[in-house]
One Martini backbone bead per residue (centre of mass of N, CA, C, O) as a GRO file, in nm:
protein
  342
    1UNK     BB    1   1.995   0.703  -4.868
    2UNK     BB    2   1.739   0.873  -4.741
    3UNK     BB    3   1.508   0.917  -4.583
    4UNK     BB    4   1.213   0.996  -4.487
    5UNK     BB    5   1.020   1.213  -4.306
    6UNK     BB    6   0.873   1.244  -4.012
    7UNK     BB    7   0.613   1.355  -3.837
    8UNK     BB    8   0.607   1.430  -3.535
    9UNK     BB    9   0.457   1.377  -3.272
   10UNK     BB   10   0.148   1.397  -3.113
   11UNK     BB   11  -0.089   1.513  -2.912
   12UNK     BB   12  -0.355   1.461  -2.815
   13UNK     BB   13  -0.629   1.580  -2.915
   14UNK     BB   14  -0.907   1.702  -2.798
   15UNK     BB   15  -1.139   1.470  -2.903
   16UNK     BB   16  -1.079   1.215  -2.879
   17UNK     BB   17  -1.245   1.271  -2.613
   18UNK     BB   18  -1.529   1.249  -2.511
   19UNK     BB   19  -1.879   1.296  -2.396
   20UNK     BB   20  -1.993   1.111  -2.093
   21UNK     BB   21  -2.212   1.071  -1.910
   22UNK     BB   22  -2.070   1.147  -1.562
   23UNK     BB   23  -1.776   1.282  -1.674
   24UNK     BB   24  -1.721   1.582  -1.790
   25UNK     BB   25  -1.432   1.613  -1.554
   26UNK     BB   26  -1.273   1.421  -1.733
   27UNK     BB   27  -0.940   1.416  -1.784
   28UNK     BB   28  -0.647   1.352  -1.926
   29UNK     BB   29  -0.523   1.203  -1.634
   30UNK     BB   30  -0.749   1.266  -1.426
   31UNK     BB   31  -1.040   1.277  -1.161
   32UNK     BB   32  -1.045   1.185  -0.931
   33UNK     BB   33  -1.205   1.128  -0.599
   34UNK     BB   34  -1.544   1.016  -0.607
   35UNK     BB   35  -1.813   1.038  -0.426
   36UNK     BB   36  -2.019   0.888  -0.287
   37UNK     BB   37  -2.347   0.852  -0.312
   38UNK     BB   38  -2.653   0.895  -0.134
   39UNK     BB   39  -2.804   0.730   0.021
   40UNK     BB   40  -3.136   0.609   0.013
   41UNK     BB   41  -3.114   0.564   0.269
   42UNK     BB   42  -3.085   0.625   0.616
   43UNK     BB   43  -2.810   0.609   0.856
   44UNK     BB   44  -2.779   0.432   1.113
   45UNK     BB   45  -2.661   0.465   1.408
   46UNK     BB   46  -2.422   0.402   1.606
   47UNK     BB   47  -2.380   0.138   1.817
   48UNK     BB   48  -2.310  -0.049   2.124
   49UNK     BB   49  -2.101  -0.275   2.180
   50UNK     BB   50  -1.960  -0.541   2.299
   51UNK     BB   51  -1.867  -0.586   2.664
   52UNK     BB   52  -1.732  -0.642   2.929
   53UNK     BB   53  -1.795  -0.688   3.260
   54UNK     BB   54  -1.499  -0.813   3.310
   55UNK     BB   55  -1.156  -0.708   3.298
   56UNK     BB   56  -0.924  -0.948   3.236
   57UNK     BB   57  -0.571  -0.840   3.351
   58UNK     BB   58  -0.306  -0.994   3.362
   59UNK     BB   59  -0.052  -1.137   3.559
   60UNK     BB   60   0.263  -1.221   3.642
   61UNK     BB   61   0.412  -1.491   3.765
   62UNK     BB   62   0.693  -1.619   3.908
   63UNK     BB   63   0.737  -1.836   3.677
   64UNK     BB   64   0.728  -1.628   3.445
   65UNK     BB   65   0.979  -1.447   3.569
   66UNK     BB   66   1.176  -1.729   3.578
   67UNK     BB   67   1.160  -1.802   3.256
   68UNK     BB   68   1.250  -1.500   3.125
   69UNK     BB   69   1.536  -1.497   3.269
   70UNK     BB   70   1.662  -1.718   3.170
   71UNK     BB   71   1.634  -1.682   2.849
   72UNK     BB   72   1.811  -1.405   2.879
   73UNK     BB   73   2.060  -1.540   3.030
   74UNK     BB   74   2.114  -1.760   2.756
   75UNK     BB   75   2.119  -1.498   2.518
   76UNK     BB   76   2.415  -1.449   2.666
   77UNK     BB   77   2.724  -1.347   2.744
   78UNK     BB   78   2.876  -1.479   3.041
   79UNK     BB   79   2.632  -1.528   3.158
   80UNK     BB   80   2.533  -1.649   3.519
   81UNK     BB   81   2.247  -1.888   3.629
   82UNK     BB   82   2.221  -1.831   3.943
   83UNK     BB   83   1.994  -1.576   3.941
   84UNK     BB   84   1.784  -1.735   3.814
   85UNK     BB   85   1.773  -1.997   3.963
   86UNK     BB   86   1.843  -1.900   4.297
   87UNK     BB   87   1.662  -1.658   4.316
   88UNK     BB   88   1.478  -1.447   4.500
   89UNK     BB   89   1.166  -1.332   4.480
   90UNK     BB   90   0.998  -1.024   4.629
   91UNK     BB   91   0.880  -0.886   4.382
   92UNK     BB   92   0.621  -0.743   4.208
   93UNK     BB   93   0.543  -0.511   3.894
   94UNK     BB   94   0.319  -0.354   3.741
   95UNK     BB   95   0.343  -0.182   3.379
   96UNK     BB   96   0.107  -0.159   3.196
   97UNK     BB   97   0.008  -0.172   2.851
   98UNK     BB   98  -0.178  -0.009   2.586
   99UNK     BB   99  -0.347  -0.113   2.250
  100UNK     BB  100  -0.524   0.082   2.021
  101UNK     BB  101  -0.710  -0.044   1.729
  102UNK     BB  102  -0.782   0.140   1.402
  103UNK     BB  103  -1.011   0.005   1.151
  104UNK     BB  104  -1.104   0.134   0.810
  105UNK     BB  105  -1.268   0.011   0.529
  106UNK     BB  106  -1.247   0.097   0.191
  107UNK     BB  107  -1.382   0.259  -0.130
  108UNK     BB  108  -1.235   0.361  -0.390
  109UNK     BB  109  -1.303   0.652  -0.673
  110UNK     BB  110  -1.157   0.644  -1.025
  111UNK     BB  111  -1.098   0.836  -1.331
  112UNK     BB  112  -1.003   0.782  -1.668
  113UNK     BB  113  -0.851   0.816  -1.957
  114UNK     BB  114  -0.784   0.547  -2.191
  115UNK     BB  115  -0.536   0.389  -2.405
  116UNK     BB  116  -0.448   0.153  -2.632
  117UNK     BB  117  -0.439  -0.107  -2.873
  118UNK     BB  118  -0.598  -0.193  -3.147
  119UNK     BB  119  -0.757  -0.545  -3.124
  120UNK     BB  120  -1.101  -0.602  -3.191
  121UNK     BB  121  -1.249  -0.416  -3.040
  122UNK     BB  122  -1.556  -0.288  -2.978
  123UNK     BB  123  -1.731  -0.020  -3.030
  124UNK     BB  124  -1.941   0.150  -2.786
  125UNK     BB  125  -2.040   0.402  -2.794
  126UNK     BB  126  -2.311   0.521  -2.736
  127UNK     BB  127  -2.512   0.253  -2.722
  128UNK     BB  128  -2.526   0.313  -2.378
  129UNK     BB  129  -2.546   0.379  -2.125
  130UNK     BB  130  -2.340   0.452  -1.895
  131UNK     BB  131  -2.215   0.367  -1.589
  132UNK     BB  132  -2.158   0.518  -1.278
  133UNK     BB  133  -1.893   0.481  -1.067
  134UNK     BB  134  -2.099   0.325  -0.860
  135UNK     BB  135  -2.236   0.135  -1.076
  136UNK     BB  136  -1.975  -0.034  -1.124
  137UNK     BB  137  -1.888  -0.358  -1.092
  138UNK     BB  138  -1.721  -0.479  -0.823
  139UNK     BB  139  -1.444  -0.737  -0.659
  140UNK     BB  140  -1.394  -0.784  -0.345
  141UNK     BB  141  -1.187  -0.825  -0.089
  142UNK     BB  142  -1.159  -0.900   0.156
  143UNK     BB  143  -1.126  -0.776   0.461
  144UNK     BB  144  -0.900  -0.594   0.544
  145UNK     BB  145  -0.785  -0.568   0.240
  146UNK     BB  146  -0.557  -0.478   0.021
  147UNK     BB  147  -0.679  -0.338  -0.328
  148UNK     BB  148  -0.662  -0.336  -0.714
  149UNK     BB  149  -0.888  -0.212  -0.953
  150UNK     BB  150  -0.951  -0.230  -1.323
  151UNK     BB  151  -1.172  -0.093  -1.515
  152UNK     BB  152  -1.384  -0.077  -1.819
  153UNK     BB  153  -1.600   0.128  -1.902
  154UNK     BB  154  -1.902   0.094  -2.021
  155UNK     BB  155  -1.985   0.268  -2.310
  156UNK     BB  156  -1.660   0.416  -2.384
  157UNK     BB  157  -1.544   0.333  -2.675
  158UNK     BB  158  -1.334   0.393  -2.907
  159UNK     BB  159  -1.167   0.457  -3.267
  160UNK     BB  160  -0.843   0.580  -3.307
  161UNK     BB  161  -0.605   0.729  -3.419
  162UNK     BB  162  -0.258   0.731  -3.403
  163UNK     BB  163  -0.063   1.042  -3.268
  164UNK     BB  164   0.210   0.932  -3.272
  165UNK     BB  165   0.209   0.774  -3.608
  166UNK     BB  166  -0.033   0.863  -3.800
  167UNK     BB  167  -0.112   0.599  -3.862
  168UNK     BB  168   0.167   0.400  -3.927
  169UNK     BB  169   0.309   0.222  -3.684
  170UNK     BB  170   0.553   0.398  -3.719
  171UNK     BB  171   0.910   0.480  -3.619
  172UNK     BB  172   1.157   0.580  -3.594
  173UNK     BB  173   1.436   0.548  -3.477
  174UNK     BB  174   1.687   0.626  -3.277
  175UNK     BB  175   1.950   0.508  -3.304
  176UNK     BB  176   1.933   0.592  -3.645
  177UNK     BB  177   1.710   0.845  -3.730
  178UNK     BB  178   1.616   0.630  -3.988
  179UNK     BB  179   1.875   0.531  -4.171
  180UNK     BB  180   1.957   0.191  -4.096
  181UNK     BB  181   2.230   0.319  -4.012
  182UNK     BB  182   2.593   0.349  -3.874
  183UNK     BB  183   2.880   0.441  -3.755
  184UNK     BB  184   3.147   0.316  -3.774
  185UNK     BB  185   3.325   0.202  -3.516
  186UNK     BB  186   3.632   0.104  -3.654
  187UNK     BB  187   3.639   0.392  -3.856
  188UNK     BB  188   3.440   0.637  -3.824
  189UNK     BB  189   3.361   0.684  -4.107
  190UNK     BB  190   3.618   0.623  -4.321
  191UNK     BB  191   3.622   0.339  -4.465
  192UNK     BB  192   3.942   0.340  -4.308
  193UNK     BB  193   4.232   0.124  -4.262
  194UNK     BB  194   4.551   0.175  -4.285
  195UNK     BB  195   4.514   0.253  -4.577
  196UNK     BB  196   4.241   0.082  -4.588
  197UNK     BB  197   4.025  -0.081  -4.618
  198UNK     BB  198   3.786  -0.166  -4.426
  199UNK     BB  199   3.627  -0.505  -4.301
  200UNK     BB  200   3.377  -0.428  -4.178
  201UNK     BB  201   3.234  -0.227  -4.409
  202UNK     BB  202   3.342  -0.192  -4.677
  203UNK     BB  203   3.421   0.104  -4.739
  204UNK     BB  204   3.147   0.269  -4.631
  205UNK     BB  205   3.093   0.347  -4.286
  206UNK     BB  206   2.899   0.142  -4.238
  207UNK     BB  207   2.623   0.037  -3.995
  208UNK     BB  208   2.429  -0.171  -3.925
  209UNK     BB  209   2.080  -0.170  -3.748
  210UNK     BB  210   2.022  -0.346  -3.440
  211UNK     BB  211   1.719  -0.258  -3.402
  212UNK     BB  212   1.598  -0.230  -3.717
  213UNK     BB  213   1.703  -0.396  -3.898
  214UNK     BB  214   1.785  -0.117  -4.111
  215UNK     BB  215   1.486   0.022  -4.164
  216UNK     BB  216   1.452   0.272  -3.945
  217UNK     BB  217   1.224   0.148  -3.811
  218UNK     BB  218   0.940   0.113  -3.574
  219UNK     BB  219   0.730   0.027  -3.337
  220UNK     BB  220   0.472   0.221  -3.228
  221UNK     BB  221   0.478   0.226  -2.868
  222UNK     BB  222   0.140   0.337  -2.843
  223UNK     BB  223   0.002   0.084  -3.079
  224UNK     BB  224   0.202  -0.144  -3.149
  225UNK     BB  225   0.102  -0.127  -3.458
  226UNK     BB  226  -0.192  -0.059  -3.532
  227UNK     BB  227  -0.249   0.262  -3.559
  228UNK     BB  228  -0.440   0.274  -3.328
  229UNK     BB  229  -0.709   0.297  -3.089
  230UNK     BB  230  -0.837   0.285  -2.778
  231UNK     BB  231  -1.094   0.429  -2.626
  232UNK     BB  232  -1.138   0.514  -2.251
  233UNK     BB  233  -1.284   0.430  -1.926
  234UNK     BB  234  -1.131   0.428  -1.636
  235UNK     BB  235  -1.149   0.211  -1.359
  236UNK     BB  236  -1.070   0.285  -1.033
  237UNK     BB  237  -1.031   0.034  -0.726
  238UNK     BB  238  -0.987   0.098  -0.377
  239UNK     BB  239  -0.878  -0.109  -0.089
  240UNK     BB  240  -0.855   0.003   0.223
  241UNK     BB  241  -0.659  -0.027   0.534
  242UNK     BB  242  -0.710   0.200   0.757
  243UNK     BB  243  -0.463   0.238   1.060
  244UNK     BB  244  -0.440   0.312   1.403
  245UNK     BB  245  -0.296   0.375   1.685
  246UNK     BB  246  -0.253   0.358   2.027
  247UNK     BB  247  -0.026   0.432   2.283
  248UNK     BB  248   0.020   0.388   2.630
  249UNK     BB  249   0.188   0.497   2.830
  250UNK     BB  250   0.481   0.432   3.021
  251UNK     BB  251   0.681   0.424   3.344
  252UNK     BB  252   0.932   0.199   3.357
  253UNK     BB  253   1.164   0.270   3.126
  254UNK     BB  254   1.128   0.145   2.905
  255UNK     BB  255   1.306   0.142   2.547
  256UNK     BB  256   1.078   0.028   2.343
  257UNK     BB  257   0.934  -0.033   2.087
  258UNK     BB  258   0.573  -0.093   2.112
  259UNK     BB  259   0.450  -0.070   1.812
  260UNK     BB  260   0.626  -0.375   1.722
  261UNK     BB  261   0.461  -0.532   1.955
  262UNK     BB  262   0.333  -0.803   2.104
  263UNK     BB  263   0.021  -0.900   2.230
  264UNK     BB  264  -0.286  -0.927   2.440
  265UNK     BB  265  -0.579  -0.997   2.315
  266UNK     BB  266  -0.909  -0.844   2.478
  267UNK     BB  267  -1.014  -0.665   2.235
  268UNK     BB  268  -1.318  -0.725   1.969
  269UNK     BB  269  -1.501  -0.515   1.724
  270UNK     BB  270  -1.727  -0.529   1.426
  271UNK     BB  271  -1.838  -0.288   1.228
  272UNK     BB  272  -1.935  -0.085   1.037
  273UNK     BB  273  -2.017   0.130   1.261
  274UNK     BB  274  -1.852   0.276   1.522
  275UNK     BB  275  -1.829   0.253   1.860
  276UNK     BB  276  -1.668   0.316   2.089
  277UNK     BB  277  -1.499   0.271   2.428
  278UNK     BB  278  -1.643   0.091   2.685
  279UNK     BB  279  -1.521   0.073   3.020
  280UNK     BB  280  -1.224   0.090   3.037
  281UNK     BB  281  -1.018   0.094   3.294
  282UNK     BB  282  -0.825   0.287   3.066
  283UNK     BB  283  -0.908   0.615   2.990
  284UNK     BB  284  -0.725   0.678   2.732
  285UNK     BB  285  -0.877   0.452   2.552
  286UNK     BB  286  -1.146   0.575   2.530
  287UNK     BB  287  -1.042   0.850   2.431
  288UNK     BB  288  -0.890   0.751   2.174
  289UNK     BB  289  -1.183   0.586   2.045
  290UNK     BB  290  -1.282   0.830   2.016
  291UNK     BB  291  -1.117   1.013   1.824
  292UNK     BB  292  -1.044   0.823   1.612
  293UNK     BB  293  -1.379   0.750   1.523
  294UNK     BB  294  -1.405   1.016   1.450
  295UNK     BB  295  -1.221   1.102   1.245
  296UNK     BB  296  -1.280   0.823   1.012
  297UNK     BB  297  -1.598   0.921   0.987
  298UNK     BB  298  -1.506   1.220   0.860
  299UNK     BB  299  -1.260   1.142   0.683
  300UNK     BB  300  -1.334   0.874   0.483
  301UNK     BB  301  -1.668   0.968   0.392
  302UNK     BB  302  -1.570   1.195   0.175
  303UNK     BB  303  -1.423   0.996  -0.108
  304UNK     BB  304  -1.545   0.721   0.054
  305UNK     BB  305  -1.620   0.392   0.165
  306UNK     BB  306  -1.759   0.242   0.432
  307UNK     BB  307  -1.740  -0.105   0.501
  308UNK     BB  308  -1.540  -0.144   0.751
  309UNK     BB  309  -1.501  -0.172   1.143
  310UNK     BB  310  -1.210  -0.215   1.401
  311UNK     BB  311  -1.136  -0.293   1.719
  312UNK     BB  312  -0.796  -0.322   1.910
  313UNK     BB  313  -0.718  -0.460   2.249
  314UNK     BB  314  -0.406  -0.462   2.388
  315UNK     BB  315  -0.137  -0.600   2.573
  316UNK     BB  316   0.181  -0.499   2.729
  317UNK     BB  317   0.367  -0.640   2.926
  318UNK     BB  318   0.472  -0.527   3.231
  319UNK     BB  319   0.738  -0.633   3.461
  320UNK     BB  320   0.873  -0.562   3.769
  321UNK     BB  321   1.129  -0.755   3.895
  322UNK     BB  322   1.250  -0.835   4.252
  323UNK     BB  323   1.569  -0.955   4.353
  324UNK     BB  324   1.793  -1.246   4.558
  325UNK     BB  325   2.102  -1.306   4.588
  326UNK     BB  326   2.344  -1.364   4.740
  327UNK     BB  327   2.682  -1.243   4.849
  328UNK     BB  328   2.796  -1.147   4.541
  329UNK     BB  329   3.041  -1.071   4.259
  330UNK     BB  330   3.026  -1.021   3.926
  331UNK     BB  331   3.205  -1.089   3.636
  332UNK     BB  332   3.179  -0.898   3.327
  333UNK     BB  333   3.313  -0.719   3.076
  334UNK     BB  334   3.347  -0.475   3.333
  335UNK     BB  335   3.105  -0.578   3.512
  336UNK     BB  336   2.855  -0.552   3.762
  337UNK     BB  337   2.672  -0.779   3.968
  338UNK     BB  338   2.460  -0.805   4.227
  339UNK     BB  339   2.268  -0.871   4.497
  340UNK     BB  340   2.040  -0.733   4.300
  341UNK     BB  341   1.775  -0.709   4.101
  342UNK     BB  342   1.578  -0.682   3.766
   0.00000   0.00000   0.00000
């Protein structure tokens, strides 16, 4: 016997999403991110952080550029460590370069229209005007750490049948289109097998569907079978570290990729909006930190709000150090090594 037609699901109603003062513009499926408000008092001007009065840019000494050397041929094949025991080094020159970090921390918001399985929450619609999107409380993380938090907004939830399953709570079977039963896989669907009836399905034809327990329907995927919907506005809240470098080049000839080297932080300063780096004895990193501070206050103040800027400077140390060692020629591996290197 055949199972009873189900009516195909339905996309949401038109209606299903009411209309909300302060989301108008929000339609299932997201509205996009939302401007906060114009403050209420006027945004004083950035002012210019601490700065040192002299900076004080370390160079590396002999003892630790002849300890770098040895680590450096401990951790080779084949390397013989006399030029770095008993070599003298000649001269150093440094050939330093610096990263300069600034960090925006945001925090953005977005609502959309979304529905769960009604569960015996309250429909509060229109009980109360909602707040609006910048007026939700939400629990931001520690500062420059990114996270995401869903809020449900109040007074904006009603209680919908369901339009995929036309609030019956069940749908078809996918797997055996609704009959309950699939074809034997034994028999292929003939009942017999050797000229004898099938053993497996008793010379039926047909085998029970183990998704459905033969029911031929299962639980509505929408509402998880409770025949409605909760409808409300969802309101996403993201905090986000917006981080950007700037590496000054440096011509000593290194190939390392610097942006990924730890360095030697020199200076750090966070305020809500910064001012530039004044007075850094290389231009370019001033240069650099004027434009990217003008960059993120211009473009993340645009659809998040700024809660907090920090700006930090380190040190990359690079340093050719030029020594000599007895005049003697080592073979490794079909390389040789003069008597004096880098």
């Amino acid at each position: 016997m055949e199972k009873a037609a189900y009516p195909p699901p339905s996309a949401p109603p038109a209606n299903m999403f009411g209309n909300v003062p302060g989301y108008e513009d929000i339609m299932s499926g997201g509205g996009g991110y939302l401007p906060p408000p114009m403050p209420l008092e006027p945004i004083a001007p950035p002012q210019p952080g601490p700065t040192p009065d002299n900076w004080n840019i370390p160079s590396m000494s002999e003892d630790e550029a002849r300890e770098a050397f040895k680590s450096y041929v401990s951790a080779q094949c084949c390397y013989r460590s006399g030029p770095a025991e008993d070599g003298v080094i000649t001269n150093t020159e440094p050939s330093n370069t610096y990263r300069y970090r600034l960090e925006t921390f945001t925090e953005s918001r977005l609502t959309e229209w979304a529905t769960k399985p009604h569960e015996g929450e309250p429909a509060d619609f229109y009980t109360e005007t909602a707040p609006r999107p910048w007026e939700v409380q939400a629990t931001p993380p520690n500062l420059f750490t990114n996270h995401t938090q869903e809020i449900r907004v109040p007074y904006t939830a009603s209680i919908k049948d369901c339009h995929s399953c036309h609030a019956t709570g069940t749908m078809p079977c996918e797997e055996c289109h609704g009959n309950g039963y699939k074809q034997c896989w034994v028999c292929n669907g003939s009942g017999s097998k050797s000229d004898e009836n099938c053993s497996h399905c008793n010379g039926t034809g047909k085998d029970r569907c183990s998704e459905c327990n033969s029911h031929g329907t299962k639980d509505c995927e929408t509402c998880k079978g409770k025949r409605q919907l909760l409808t409300y506005i969802k309101l996403k809240v993201e905090w986000t570290n917006n981080m950007e470098d700037h590496v000054v080049e440096q011509n000593s000839g290194l190939t390392a990729d610097l942006k990924s080297v730890t360095g030697k932080e020199l200076f750090k300063n966070s305020q809500y909006l910064l001012y530039p780096l004044i007075g850094f004895p290389n231009p370019v990193i001033a240069e650099a930190s004027q434009r990217l501070v003008t960059e993120h206050q211009s473009k993340y103040a645009q659809n998040s709000r700024i809660l907090q800027q920090r700006q930090t400077v380190e040190l990359i140390p690079i340093t050719k150090v030029n020594y000599k060692w007895k005049v003697q020629r080592i073979s490794c591996r079909g390389r040789s090594v003069s008597d004096s290197g880098v």
